[in-house]
Amino acid sequence: MTTPFPDMEDSNDSTNPDIHRISSPSRRQVLGGGLGALGVQLLAGLGLSACATPGQGTSTAIGFKSVAVNTLDQVTLPEGYVAQVLVPWGEPVGLSGEAPAFRWDASNSAAEQAAQLGMHHDGIQFLPLPALGTGLLIINHEYTDDGLLHRDGMTTWSLEKVRKSQAAHGLSIVEVAFQEGRWQAVRPSPYARRITANTPMRFAGPAAGHPLLRTAADPRGLTPLGTLNNCGSGITPWGTVLTCEENFIGYFDGPAQPDAHGKRWGLKRGGAGYRWHEHDARFDATRNPHEPNRFGWMVEIDPQDPSSVPVKRTALGRAAHEAARIVLTKEGRAVVYSGEDARFEYIYKFVSRDRVQPGGAKANQHLLDHGTLYVARFDANGRGQWLPLIHGAHSLDAAHGFQDAGDVLIKSRQASDLLGATKMDRPEWIEVDPQGWVYVTLTNNSNRGVGDAPGVDAANPRANNSMGHIIRWKETGDFDATRFEWNHLVLAGDPQQSRAQAQGNIRGDAFACPDGLWVDSRGVLWIQTDIASSTLAKGEMSGLGHNALLAVDPRSGEVRRFLVGPAGCEITGMTGTPDGTTVFVNIQHPGESPSERSDPAQPRKYSNWPDFRADGRPRSATLAIRKIDGGVVGT
Ligand code: FEO
Ligand code: CA
Ligand code: CA
């Protein structure tokens, strides 16, 4: 496909010596960007801190002894650390007057589930409330395993079960406090909230009210219901949270022959098997063809105002969004990085037109409605370009199927195809470190170079990329730059296994299928893995054990394994307290079978974590991890 942007592949004046090997981050030029003075001020107002510049002093940034690979049904941590299980699926979130206890036979009703923590914890953010001495955990519940969620799985199916499944999706906002050496949920709490697949929301930004967002139930296209498949999330400097709607299309039953738009977004008969459409026509796309267009957005939530209506920010584009990493330019414009976790999809960034204002959520309620959305192209010479998705420019016009700005945002995949953006190996989380490196995990892509699928390219250099990799770049200038220089932090995998190419700028413990990322206040990069249950500890993954959490020393590039999860889980979101003495880490889908679905007749077959009851069932949960001596986690 031709692209309207100049090809940079022939340029040979890059300062990047080799895209696969480059000096450690601390030896690279430090960008003058970062949050800037305004951002630091805003964060300080929230009780959050901007990243300190690492590399000072002589001690290594990671002081714990690496945990050995294992396949135990438990959480393994380094010596000197303790983990507390907090807010598992089914615990009451703390709504006033409602505290339905979790029933171990999974017989809680849909209404009870709507007052309890949802299932399958994913992205997590911590918002301190310094005046109260407490804080809010804002937790995504990515999806449900209906074999565990209902007493008899899906053998019978009803509207009540659909409603329970929908109630176990979305987010939980839980107030937590550290008292007498333990973290505890504050119940009841005026901040406690469940947001589900049926919570009233509104659209804002250029696509709000667009004809493709209108349905019979919402003829103005302004008031969607609910959020789905909430994977990663990000916290804004003004105190709100952006939650991402990832694999939303799987909830819809499509026609046998979808149109070109439906096909491009993966709409198909039966979807991913949730069977909601059998009792809720909203998810029958043959009857409500625009309903799928109302998902795939980033949703902004004000966790400090439980009565606030969540807003789907259309200016940030529609995609199977995995992550939202928000940074500020020196002059205070908001930049939102996000990837799309699907094979051969794209990496995006949004740059706000206006500057962030002091005054919290209210003062910035329109900030994410005006700006420019870009998609990334990685060129073979180690340089890259951000391609703007602007209606009327670069062939994004009516002649090419884009009637207006809303069309471009709703069909961002098609627009990115037309611009010649780089098709990536499933972009998952995005993080930014104190040196200005932007990291993206590319978890894996077994279809790369297979059959008619796209072949390898410089940014995605392995065919049948079962192990994944991490790419990183620095913007040429501030975070709103349109050009960047990139390289690979690592091509993941165990060099002892079949992947001789498992090499990079880091050394130490091996891992595969990187997914979650978090940079702590000291600049340590934490990597969470998501090896699929079907391949965990088998074949070329046999040396890697269960999914794990690893830390990368920002100066030496050394990687050490910090945590190994229980059977069948993946390690998902991570955040921490501003003082660094507690990190919160989510354990998702413990006990998932190799076929990635549980058997309701044998719920404990693969794991009984974390409760280990004779009548229990495995539950996703948040871990609060601390050093026994009260020090900073990771030191
Ligand atoms: Fe929800 Fe891409 O992991
Ligand atoms: Ca993920
Ligand atoms: Ca994943």
XYZ file of C-alpha atoms and ligand atoms in Angstrom:
640
model
C 0.000 0.000 0.000
C 1.319 3.468 -0.794
C 1.486 5.947 2.015
C 1.148 9.716 1.852
C 4.108 10.067 4.226
C 7.724 10.179 3.060
C 9.575 6.898 3.420
C 12.453 7.319 5.832
C 13.992 3.923 5.224
C 16.742 5.262 2.992
C 17.878 7.828 5.497
C 21.160 6.707 7.020
C 21.931 9.532 9.389
C 20.377 7.906 12.418
C 22.339 8.156 15.619
C 21.011 4.750 16.558
C 23.848 2.250 16.062
C 21.779 -0.924 15.967
C 18.118 -1.457 16.543
C 18.658 -4.641 18.518
C 21.545 -3.580 20.715
C 21.965 -0.225 22.288
C 23.562 1.117 25.424
C 21.656 1.006 28.676
C 19.087 3.754 29.231
C 21.279 5.634 31.696
C 23.935 6.159 29.058
C 21.509 7.622 26.585
C 20.792 11.279 26.283
C 18.316 12.371 28.910
C 15.355 14.153 27.419
C 14.443 17.496 28.823
C 10.764 16.482 28.629
C 9.006 14.550 31.323
C 6.088 15.950 33.190
C 7.464 19.460 33.437
C 6.968 21.789 36.378
C 3.214 22.008 35.918
C 2.823 18.240 35.929
C 4.897 17.843 39.052
C 2.748 20.490 40.727
C -0.478 18.735 39.721
C 0.780 15.355 40.884
C 1.920 16.799 44.194
C -1.602 18.095 44.714
C -2.850 14.524 44.350
C -0.297 13.062 46.722
C 1.425 11.370 43.794
C 5.029 11.880 42.838
C 6.756 12.319 39.536
C 9.520 9.861 38.760
C 12.842 10.719 40.350
C 15.896 10.568 38.144
C 17.628 7.276 38.865
C 21.309 6.679 38.588
C 22.263 8.636 41.675
C 24.468 6.949 44.222
C 26.142 3.628 43.764
C 23.719 1.004 45.070
C 21.751 -1.101 42.651
C 18.116 -0.157 42.265
C 16.955 -3.725 42.817
C 18.170 -5.315 45.997
C 16.104 -8.490 46.306
C 17.282 -11.977 45.467
C 15.698 -13.408 42.372
C 12.849 -15.899 42.888
C 13.327 -19.257 41.166
C 10.967 -20.433 38.419
C 8.275 -22.730 39.829
C 4.880 -24.294 39.160
C 3.441 -24.109 42.683
C -0.136 -23.072 43.386
C 0.947 -20.082 45.427
C 2.459 -16.636 45.201
C 6.236 -16.790 45.598
C 8.128 -13.662 46.642
C 11.766 -12.931 47.515
C 12.927 -13.391 51.075
C 11.970 -10.399 53.180
C 8.640 -9.706 51.443
C 5.027 -10.431 52.370
C 1.895 -10.384 50.240
C -1.588 -9.838 51.537
C -4.616 -10.900 49.487
C -6.948 -7.948 49.197
C -10.367 -7.519 47.558
C -10.796 -10.808 45.680
C -13.700 -11.387 43.286
C -16.991 -11.486 45.174
C -16.060 -9.427 48.253
C -18.403 -6.485 48.923
C -16.990 -3.219 47.508
C -18.464 -1.273 50.440
C -21.651 0.310 49.138
C -23.722 1.665 51.993
C -26.437 -0.707 53.161
C -25.365 -3.526 50.858
C -22.680 -6.012 51.806
C -23.674 -9.312 50.227
C -21.172 -11.968 51.284
C -19.516 -14.109 48.634
C -21.135 -17.534 48.415
C -18.655 -20.302 47.727
C -21.048 -22.204 45.487
C -21.244 -19.100 43.248
C -24.948 -18.725 43.898
C -24.847 -14.956 44.397
C -27.462 -13.169 42.289
C -26.777 -10.585 39.594
C -27.883 -7.830 41.993
C -25.477 -9.101 44.647
C -22.638 -9.320 42.130
C -23.274 -5.661 41.263
C -22.377 -4.769 44.877
C -19.316 -7.056 44.978
C -15.881 -6.959 43.363
C -16.070 -8.092 39.762
C -14.147 -10.944 38.212
C -10.718 -11.113 36.564
C -8.888 -8.103 37.983
C -6.698 -6.289 35.444
C -5.452 -2.690 35.334
C -5.226 -1.030 38.749
C -4.619 2.531 39.911
C -4.144 3.946 43.416
C -5.390 7.425 44.216
C -4.284 8.590 47.687
C -6.744 10.591 49.777
C -4.216 12.311 52.060
C -6.824 14.238 54.039
C -8.448 10.954 55.086
C -5.277 8.900 55.402
C -6.789 6.388 52.986
C -6.769 5.837 49.242
C -8.848 4.503 46.397
C -8.065 1.410 44.383
C -9.613 1.636 40.919
C -9.653 -1.909 39.546
C -10.597 -3.114 36.069
C -12.469 -6.417 35.742
C -11.546 -7.558 32.295
C -13.850 -10.488 31.599
C -15.686 -13.394 33.185
C -15.092 -17.114 33.266
C -18.723 -18.194 33.375
C -17.724 -21.713 34.404
C -16.664 -20.223 37.737
C -19.076 -17.301 37.903
C -22.267 -19.401 38.000
C -23.001 -22.446 40.122
C -23.593 -24.664 37.078
C -21.517 -22.758 34.566
C -23.320 -22.251 31.261
C -25.262 -25.522 31.172
C -28.439 -23.533 31.686
C -28.593 -19.998 30.383
C -30.892 -17.132 31.354
C -31.242 -13.358 31.480
C -30.307 -13.504 35.195
C -27.003 -15.192 34.290
C -26.321 -12.667 31.542
C -26.976 -9.864 34.020
C -24.620 -11.469 36.552
C -21.912 -11.782 33.913
C -22.429 -8.131 32.946
C -22.302 -7.122 36.640
C -18.975 -8.937 37.087
C -17.489 -6.801 34.278
C -16.397 -3.159 34.469
C -14.598 -1.606 37.421
C -14.589 -1.526 41.195
C -13.638 1.521 43.214
C -12.694 0.493 46.734
C -11.450 2.713 49.547
C -8.533 1.112 51.366
C -6.518 2.017 54.452
C -3.287 0.753 55.974
C -3.999 0.145 59.636
C -2.206 -1.926 62.231
C 0.198 -3.338 59.693
C -2.453 -4.449 57.206
C -4.323 -3.068 54.247
C -8.078 -3.215 54.672
C -11.068 -2.205 52.585
C -13.063 0.614 54.171
C -16.661 -0.594 54.307
C -18.960 1.156 53.911
C -17.278 3.980 52.052
C -18.826 6.997 50.311
C -16.382 6.382 47.443
C -17.278 2.708 46.922
C -18.627 2.131 43.449
C -19.266 -0.553 40.881
C -19.268 0.350 37.225
C -20.591 -2.467 35.048
C -21.567 -3.357 31.501
C -24.881 -1.581 32.157
C -23.780 1.672 33.852
C -25.103 4.800 32.079
C -22.300 6.737 30.382
C -21.984 9.494 27.833
C -19.998 10.164 24.693
C -17.871 13.283 24.325
C -15.520 14.538 21.641
C -15.746 14.677 17.842
C -17.668 11.408 17.343
C -20.333 12.034 20.030
C -23.745 11.836 18.364
C -22.300 10.415 15.148
C -24.795 8.442 13.019
C -22.680 5.289 13.506
C -23.152 5.618 17.297
C -26.950 5.966 17.154
C -29.219 3.087 18.134
C -32.948 2.594 18.610
C -32.469 2.922 22.374
C -30.265 6.027 22.020
C -31.302 7.788 18.790
C -29.024 10.761 19.531
C -25.913 8.599 19.911
C -24.882 10.287 23.150
C -25.668 7.949 26.042
C -24.088 4.491 25.781
C -24.536 1.856 28.452
C -21.613 0.234 30.182
C -17.995 -0.630 29.598
C -16.517 -3.995 28.626
C -13.303 -5.966 28.641
C -11.521 -3.321 30.672
C -7.893 -4.278 30.397
C -5.244 -1.663 31.144
C -5.877 1.761 32.630
C -4.056 4.972 33.366
C -4.298 7.743 35.933
C -4.320 11.365 34.808
C -2.426 14.219 36.466
C -5.833 15.779 37.192
C -6.991 12.804 39.239
C -9.212 10.819 36.881
C -8.718 7.332 35.489
C -8.850 6.266 31.850
C -10.022 2.676 31.477
C -9.609 0.805 28.202
C -12.166 -1.331 26.374
C -10.100 -4.109 24.848
C -11.629 -7.140 23.105
C -15.169 -5.783 23.000
C -16.144 -7.311 19.682
C -16.255 -10.823 21.195
C -19.404 -9.910 23.156
C -21.439 -9.431 19.983
C -23.241 -11.909 17.817
C -22.718 -10.797 14.230
C -24.223 -11.758 10.916
C -22.890 -14.713 8.932
C -21.569 -12.220 6.372
C -20.508 -9.023 8.151
C -20.001 -5.874 6.075
C -16.471 -4.569 5.470
C -16.506 -2.454 8.653
C -17.730 -5.339 10.815
C -15.194 -7.674 9.238
C -12.293 -5.306 9.859
C -13.230 -5.231 13.562
C -13.639 -8.991 13.859
C -17.433 -9.174 14.125
C -18.585 -12.735 13.643
C -21.433 -15.094 14.388
C -21.383 -16.164 18.034
C -18.597 -13.761 18.982
C -16.243 -15.164 21.629
C -18.965 -17.307 23.207
C -20.339 -15.041 25.963
C -23.898 -15.746 24.740
C -25.225 -12.432 26.090
C -27.125 -11.842 22.839
C -29.412 -14.803 23.575
C -31.138 -12.774 26.308
C -30.029 -9.198 25.701
C -30.702 -7.921 22.188
C -28.220 -5.074 22.696
C -25.485 -7.619 21.988
C -27.193 -9.004 18.884
C -25.437 -6.965 16.204
C -27.780 -8.298 13.546
C -30.563 -6.342 15.324
C -28.441 -3.502 16.720
C -25.679 -3.088 14.156
C -24.303 0.140 15.666
C -23.966 -1.154 19.228
C -20.412 -2.519 18.632
C -19.362 1.007 17.560
C -20.220 2.191 21.078
C -17.332 0.143 22.533
C -13.593 0.236 21.988
C -13.220 3.637 23.615
C -11.215 4.973 26.502
C -13.559 5.872 29.328
C -12.702 8.660 31.769
C -13.903 8.145 35.336
C -13.677 10.519 38.282
C -13.167 8.141 41.200
C -13.595 10.915 43.759
C -17.160 11.640 42.624
C -19.273 8.466 42.838
C -22.205 10.230 41.177
C -20.166 11.294 38.126
C -21.135 9.853 34.753
C -18.233 8.022 33.039
C -17.318 9.602 29.700
C -16.256 7.756 26.551
C -13.629 10.069 25.054
C -14.011 9.666 21.293
C -11.114 12.002 20.443
C -8.742 9.273 21.688
C -9.939 6.950 18.927
C -11.685 3.601 18.838
C -9.522 0.508 19.153
C -9.184 -2.672 21.192
C -7.390 -0.418 23.669
C -5.068 -2.157 26.061
C -3.347 0.646 27.898
C -3.517 4.358 28.671
C -0.322 6.098 29.728
C -0.753 9.806 30.257
C 2.169 12.243 30.325
C 2.376 16.005 29.990
C 4.501 18.039 27.636
C 6.671 20.737 29.142
C 3.988 23.292 28.365
C 1.263 21.123 29.897
C -0.502 19.393 26.996
C -1.779 15.922 27.784
C -0.353 13.047 25.740
C -2.107 9.674 25.936
C -0.269 6.615 24.638
C -2.303 3.516 23.882
C -1.902 0.305 21.978
C -4.363 -2.110 20.520
C -3.889 -5.684 21.682
C -4.736 -7.604 18.552
C -2.480 -9.246 16.002
C -1.230 -6.777 13.394
C -2.883 -3.749 15.006
C -1.447 -0.392 15.956
C 0.070 1.952 18.546
C -1.574 5.352 19.029
C -0.928 8.625 20.774
C -3.280 11.517 21.396
C -2.026 15.057 21.991
C -4.460 17.510 23.564
C -5.015 20.905 21.983
C -5.226 22.655 25.323
C -3.093 22.638 28.430
C -3.999 20.948 31.657
C -5.333 23.326 34.279
C -4.962 23.200 38.047
C -8.296 22.377 39.665
C -8.724 18.638 39.212
C -11.310 16.738 37.192
C -13.798 19.592 36.811
C -11.201 22.042 35.518
C -10.091 19.501 32.889
C -13.428 17.977 31.937
C -13.060 18.923 28.263
C -9.286 18.498 27.944
C -9.458 15.101 26.222
C -12.143 16.203 23.752
C -9.888 18.357 21.567
C -6.597 17.326 20.078
C -4.897 15.158 17.496
C -4.764 11.387 17.330
C -1.670 9.805 15.748
C -0.721 6.262 14.789
C 2.869 4.974 14.824
C 5.016 3.914 11.898
C 8.335 2.257 12.737
C 10.896 2.545 9.953
C 13.722 0.084 9.404
C 16.456 2.613 10.175
C 15.467 2.949 13.817
C 13.416 6.049 13.268
C 9.676 6.407 13.350
C 6.883 8.797 12.591
C 3.546 9.656 14.155
C 0.937 9.809 11.392
C -2.014 12.116 12.179
C -5.547 10.779 11.804
C -7.105 14.029 10.651
C -10.201 14.045 8.474
C -9.592 15.613 5.091
C -5.824 15.131 5.215
C -3.701 12.363 3.688
C -6.638 10.710 1.875
C -8.770 10.383 5.015
C -11.698 11.826 3.088
C -15.100 10.918 1.675
C -13.530 9.404 -1.437
C -11.832 6.850 0.836
C -14.839 6.142 3.060
C -14.388 8.797 5.741
C -17.290 11.267 5.704
C -16.205 13.304 8.726
C -13.927 13.406 11.783
C -16.202 11.007 13.649
C -15.835 8.455 10.872
C -12.047 8.579 11.145
C -12.178 8.020 14.921
C -14.783 5.221 14.801
C -12.894 3.511 11.958
C -9.400 4.210 13.287
C -8.189 0.782 12.120
C -9.228 1.488 8.549
C -7.702 4.987 8.744
C -4.430 3.551 10.089
C -4.411 0.947 7.289
C -4.698 3.742 4.741
C -1.860 5.765 6.295
C 0.520 2.805 6.229
C 1.019 2.510 9.998
C 3.081 -0.416 11.277
C 1.167 -3.587 12.099
C 2.453 -4.729 15.481
C 2.659 -8.000 17.425
C -0.213 -7.267 19.862
C 0.712 -4.047 21.700
C -0.202 -4.374 25.367
C 0.892 -1.960 28.119
C 2.815 1.270 27.579
C 5.038 2.945 30.157
C 7.322 5.975 30.250
C 10.491 6.132 32.324
C 12.312 9.133 33.802
C 14.692 9.283 30.826
C 11.775 9.710 28.457
C 11.848 6.201 27.035
C 8.376 5.020 26.063
C 8.093 1.222 26.342
C 5.488 -1.028 24.736
C 5.114 -4.732 25.375
C 4.356 -6.747 22.225
C 3.122 -9.857 23.882
C 3.328 -12.368 20.995
C 1.984 -13.032 17.511
C 1.998 -16.619 16.388
C 0.575 -15.543 13.019
C 3.501 -13.272 12.071
C 4.906 -14.503 8.789
C 2.464 -17.398 8.598
C 0.468 -17.999 5.414
C -1.000 -14.798 4.004
C -0.375 -12.833 7.220
C 2.166 -9.991 7.171
C 5.789 -11.078 7.391
C 8.512 -9.827 9.681
C 9.563 -6.190 9.692
C 12.211 -4.266 11.584
C 9.971 -3.549 14.549
C 8.458 -7.045 14.636
C 11.446 -9.131 13.598
C 10.416 -12.684 14.463
C 8.157 -14.979 12.471
C 5.812 -17.033 14.660
C 6.613 -14.663 17.511
C 5.482 -16.883 20.367
C 7.701 -15.217 23.000
C 6.995 -11.529 22.386
C 9.254 -8.507 22.691
C 9.485 -4.995 24.147
C 10.041 -2.017 21.896
C 10.883 1.474 23.115
C 11.404 4.917 21.673
C 12.322 8.463 22.533
C 10.387 11.283 20.984
C 12.460 13.739 18.942
C 11.848 16.641 21.300
C 8.894 16.695 23.665
C 6.140 14.078 23.988
C 4.067 15.833 21.313
C 6.797 15.323 18.669
C 5.856 13.700 15.382
C 9.120 11.759 15.036
C 10.978 9.358 17.280
C 13.921 6.971 17.471
C 13.287 3.422 18.532
C 14.988 0.155 19.388
C 14.191 -3.120 21.089
C 14.678 -3.406 24.822
C 14.471 -7.174 24.485
C 13.308 -9.995 22.259
C 11.872 -12.152 25.002
C 12.361 -15.843 25.663
C 14.739 -18.192 27.349
C 18.028 -18.352 25.429
C 18.390 -21.917 26.760
C 15.230 -22.898 24.911
C 14.653 -22.740 21.184
C 15.047 -18.978 20.842
C 18.660 -18.102 20.195
C 17.425 -14.632 19.271
C 16.294 -13.968 22.847
C 18.608 -11.057 23.323
C 18.499 -7.388 24.072
C 19.749 -4.659 26.303
C 18.870 -6.435 29.485
C 20.346 -9.492 31.119
C 19.344 -11.840 33.884
C 16.177 -13.837 34.369
C 14.346 -14.988 31.242
C 10.674 -14.374 30.585
C 8.168 -14.609 27.747
C 4.958 -12.908 26.634
C 5.438 -9.538 28.391
C 2.107 -7.820 29.048
C 1.725 -5.429 32.011
C 4.330 -2.691 32.578
C 4.891 -0.252 35.413
C 7.697 2.193 36.109
C 7.980 2.923 39.827
C 9.045 6.217 41.391
C 12.714 5.137 41.251
C 12.606 4.373 37.535
C 12.567 0.576 37.945
C 10.679 -1.076 35.071
C 8.372 -3.887 36.234
C 7.307 -6.464 33.639
C 4.327 -8.799 34.042
C 3.970 -11.897 31.913
C 0.982 -13.524 30.247
C 2.016 -16.847 28.779
C -1.246 -18.465 27.630
C -2.542 -21.248 29.874
C -2.434 -23.634 26.927
C 1.361 -23.322 26.728
C 2.327 -22.548 30.366
C 5.418 -24.536 31.387
C 5.256 -26.624 28.196
C 7.434 -26.889 25.114
C 9.607 -23.814 24.617
C 7.958 -22.278 27.735
C 9.016 -25.231 29.880
C 11.890 -23.379 31.505
C 9.759 -20.434 32.518
C 7.257 -21.895 35.011
C 4.173 -19.933 35.947
C 3.537 -16.365 34.920
C 5.736 -13.929 36.771
C 6.583 -10.342 37.674
C 10.134 -9.149 36.997
C 12.029 -5.940 37.699
C 14.600 -4.269 35.451
C 17.338 -2.162 37.038
C 17.297 1.087 35.015
C 21.062 1.527 35.177
C 22.544 -1.924 34.756
C 19.724 -3.477 32.705
C 19.699 -6.467 35.039
C 16.404 -8.365 35.239
C 15.339 -10.221 38.371
C 12.230 -12.310 38.920
C 10.289 -10.809 41.853
C 7.100 -12.853 41.950
C 5.805 -16.122 40.561
C 2.023 -16.515 40.434
C -0.279 -19.429 41.296
C -1.424 -22.059 38.797
C -3.152 -20.925 35.626
C -2.951 -17.196 36.388
C -1.574 -14.237 34.531
C -0.086 -11.253 36.342
C -1.987 -8.104 35.408
C -2.047 -4.508 36.703
C 0.429 -2.949 39.104
C 0.689 0.289 41.015
C 1.972 1.455 44.384
C 1.770 3.963 47.178
C 3.667 7.230 46.629
C 6.228 6.314 49.319
C 7.016 3.029 47.542
C 6.447 0.844 50.600
C 3.430 -1.015 49.149
C 2.860 -2.227 45.630
C -0.515 -3.522 44.480
C -0.367 -6.343 41.934
C -3.317 -8.137 40.359
C -3.493 -11.897 39.949
C -5.948 -12.747 37.183
C -7.672 -16.038 36.354
C -5.898 -18.421 38.764
C -7.004 -21.975 37.976
C -7.644 -21.362 34.294
C -7.497 -24.686 32.476
C -5.215 -25.318 29.502
C -8.333 -24.853 27.340
C -8.738 -21.429 29.034
C -12.198 -22.209 30.421
C -13.035 -23.642 33.827
C -15.078 -26.735 34.484
C -17.906 -25.863 36.929
C -17.990 -29.503 38.082
C -14.335 -29.278 39.149
C -13.668 -25.636 40.008
C -10.549 -26.479 42.051
C -9.007 -28.791 39.473
C -6.132 -26.477 38.511
C -5.926 -24.029 41.426
C -7.574 -23.275 44.737
C -5.792 -19.954 45.248
C -6.105 -17.815 47.328
C -8.571 -19.286 49.836
C -7.681 -23.021 49.682
C -11.086 -24.007 51.041
C -12.437 -27.491 50.508
C -15.581 -25.918 49.037
C -13.845 -22.938 47.432
C -13.046 -21.803 43.952
C -10.052 -19.866 42.616
C -10.517 -16.097 42.656
C -8.747 -13.200 41.017
C -7.470 -10.773 43.635
C -5.226 -7.825 44.365
C -2.007 -8.439 46.259
C -0.668 -5.764 48.609
C 3.067 -6.502 48.764
C 5.374 -4.987 51.360
C 8.885 -5.413 52.618
C 8.896 -6.893 56.096
C 11.265 -4.140 57.233
C 8.898 -1.487 55.864
C 11.343 -0.365 53.182
C 10.757 0.558 49.557
C 9.602 -2.418 47.511
C 12.312 -3.626 45.171
C 15.254 -2.227 47.112
Fe -6.332 -7.706 28.213
Fe -4.284 -7.640 26.113
O -4.660 -8.187 27.734
Ca -2.992 -7.465 29.156
Ca -2.199 -10.564 27.453
